[in-house]
């Protein structure tokens, strides 16, 4: 288990944890070792509509306390 701030791909160029770097794109999705291709396919299709992805999140800023 890792905390989000310990995952380098979630950090911006200044080392700050960020939720969205730029635009949401289908190519942002990467298959890992969980055999979750159906879920990732759905997320990739959803990423065709970036505003809908961003609407899922109430806050677009990271809360350092995780709340």
mmCIF file with all atom_site columns, C-alpha atoms in Angstrom, residues 20-56:
data_model
loop_
_atom_site.group_PDB
_atom_site.id
_atom_site.type_symbol
_atom_site.label_atom_id
_atom_site.label_alt_id
_atom_site.label_comp_id
_atom_site.label_asym_id
_atom_site.label_entity_id
_atom_site.label_seq_id
_atom_site.pdbx_PDB_ins_code
_atom_site.Cartn_x
_atom_site.Cartn_y
_atom_site.Cartn_z
_atom_site.occupancy
_atom_site.B_iso_or_equiv
_atom_site.pdbx_formal_charge
_atom_site.auth_seq_id
_atom_site.auth_comp_id
_atom_site.auth_asym_id
_atom_site.auth_atom_id
_atom_site.pdbx_PDB_model_num
ATOM 1  C CA . UNK A 1 20 ? -5.703  16.637 -12.868 1.00 0.00 ? 20 UNK A CA 1
ATOM 2  C CA . UNK A 1 21 ? -2.514  17.659 -14.680 1.00 0.00 ? 21 UNK A CA 1
ATOM 3  C CA . UNK A 1 22 ? -4.041  18.912 -17.898 1.00 0.00 ? 22 UNK A CA 1
ATOM 4  C CA . UNK A 1 23 ? -6.853  17.468 -19.946 1.00 0.00 ? 23 UNK A CA 1
ATOM 5  C CA . UNK A 1 24 ? -8.402  14.053 -19.373 1.00 0.00 ? 24 UNK A CA 1
ATOM 6  C CA . UNK A 1 25 ? -7.646  11.757 -22.321 1.00 0.00 ? 25 UNK A CA 1
ATOM 7  C CA . UNK A 1 26 ? -8.365  8.099  -23.116 1.00 0.00 ? 26 UNK A CA 1
ATOM 8  C CA . UNK A 1 27 ? -4.617  7.489  -23.480 1.00 0.00 ? 27 UNK A CA 1
ATOM 9  C CA . UNK A 1 28 ? -4.176  8.315  -19.778 1.00 0.00 ? 28 UNK A CA 1
ATOM 10 C CA . UNK A 1 29 ? -5.468  4.836  -18.871 1.00 0.00 ? 29 UNK A CA 1
ATOM 11 C CA . UNK A 1 30 ? -2.819  2.123  -18.261 1.00 0.00 ? 30 UNK A CA 1
ATOM 12 C CA . UNK A 1 31 ? -3.469  -1.583 -17.721 1.00 0.00 ? 31 UNK A CA 1
ATOM 13 C CA . UNK A 1 32 ? -1.792  -2.973 -14.632 1.00 0.00 ? 32 UNK A CA 1
ATOM 14 C CA . UNK A 1 33 ? -1.689  -6.477 -13.228 1.00 0.00 ? 33 UNK A CA 1
ATOM 15 C CA . UNK A 1 34 ? -5.207  -6.569 -11.793 1.00 0.00 ? 34 UNK A CA 1
ATOM 16 C CA . UNK A 1 35 ? -6.967  -8.051 -14.829 1.00 0.00 ? 35 UNK A CA 1
ATOM 17 C CA . UNK A 1 36 ? -9.379  -5.114 -14.813 1.00 0.00 ? 36 UNK A CA 1
ATOM 18 C CA . UNK A 1 37 ? -9.586  -4.478 -18.558 1.00 0.00 ? 37 UNK A CA 1
ATOM 19 C CA . UNK A 1 38 ? -13.393 -4.104 -18.583 1.00 0.00 ? 38 UNK A CA 1
ATOM 20 C CA . UNK A 1 39 ? -13.241 -1.349 -15.975 1.00 0.00 ? 39 UNK A CA 1
ATOM 21 C CA . UNK A 1 40 ? -10.394 0.376  -17.793 1.00 0.00 ? 40 UNK A CA 1
ATOM 22 C CA . UNK A 1 41 ? -12.266 0.172  -21.097 1.00 0.00 ? 41 UNK A CA 1
ATOM 23 C CA . UNK A 1 42 ? -15.216 1.919  -19.487 1.00 0.00 ? 42 UNK A CA 1
ATOM 24 C CA . UNK A 1 43 ? -12.969 4.605  -17.987 1.00 0.00 ? 43 UNK A CA 1
ATOM 25 C CA . UNK A 1 44 ? -11.261 5.133  -21.335 1.00 0.00 ? 44 UNK A CA 1
ATOM 26 C CA . UNK A 1 45 ? -14.647 5.572  -23.031 1.00 0.00 ? 45 UNK A CA 1
ATOM 27 C CA . UNK A 1 46 ? -15.690 8.024  -20.316 1.00 0.00 ? 46 UNK A CA 1
ATOM 28 C CA . UNK A 1 47 ? -12.465 9.963  -20.880 1.00 0.00 ? 47 UNK A CA 1
ATOM 29 C CA . UNK A 1 48 ? -13.760 10.835 -24.347 1.00 0.00 ? 48 UNK A CA 1
ATOM 30 C CA . UNK A 1 49 ? -15.875 13.380 -22.416 1.00 0.00 ? 49 UNK A CA 1
ATOM 31 C CA . UNK A 1 50 ? -13.338 15.069 -20.074 1.00 0.00 ? 50 UNK A CA 1
ATOM 32 C CA . UNK A 1 51 ? -15.870 17.382 -18.426 1.00 0.00 ? 51 UNK A CA 1
ATOM 33 C CA . UNK A 1 52 ? -17.897 14.394 -17.254 1.00 0.00 ? 52 UNK A CA 1
ATOM 34 C CA . UNK A 1 53 ? -14.822 12.862 -15.639 1.00 0.00 ? 53 UNK A CA 1
ATOM 35 C CA . UNK A 1 54 ? -14.075 16.107 -13.815 1.00 0.00 ? 54 UNK A CA 1
ATOM 36 C CA . UNK A 1 55 ? -17.731 16.382 -12.724 1.00 0.00 ? 55 UNK A CA 1
ATOM 37 C CA . UNK A 1 56 ? -17.334 13.110 -10.799 1.00 0.00 ? 56 UNK A CA 1
#
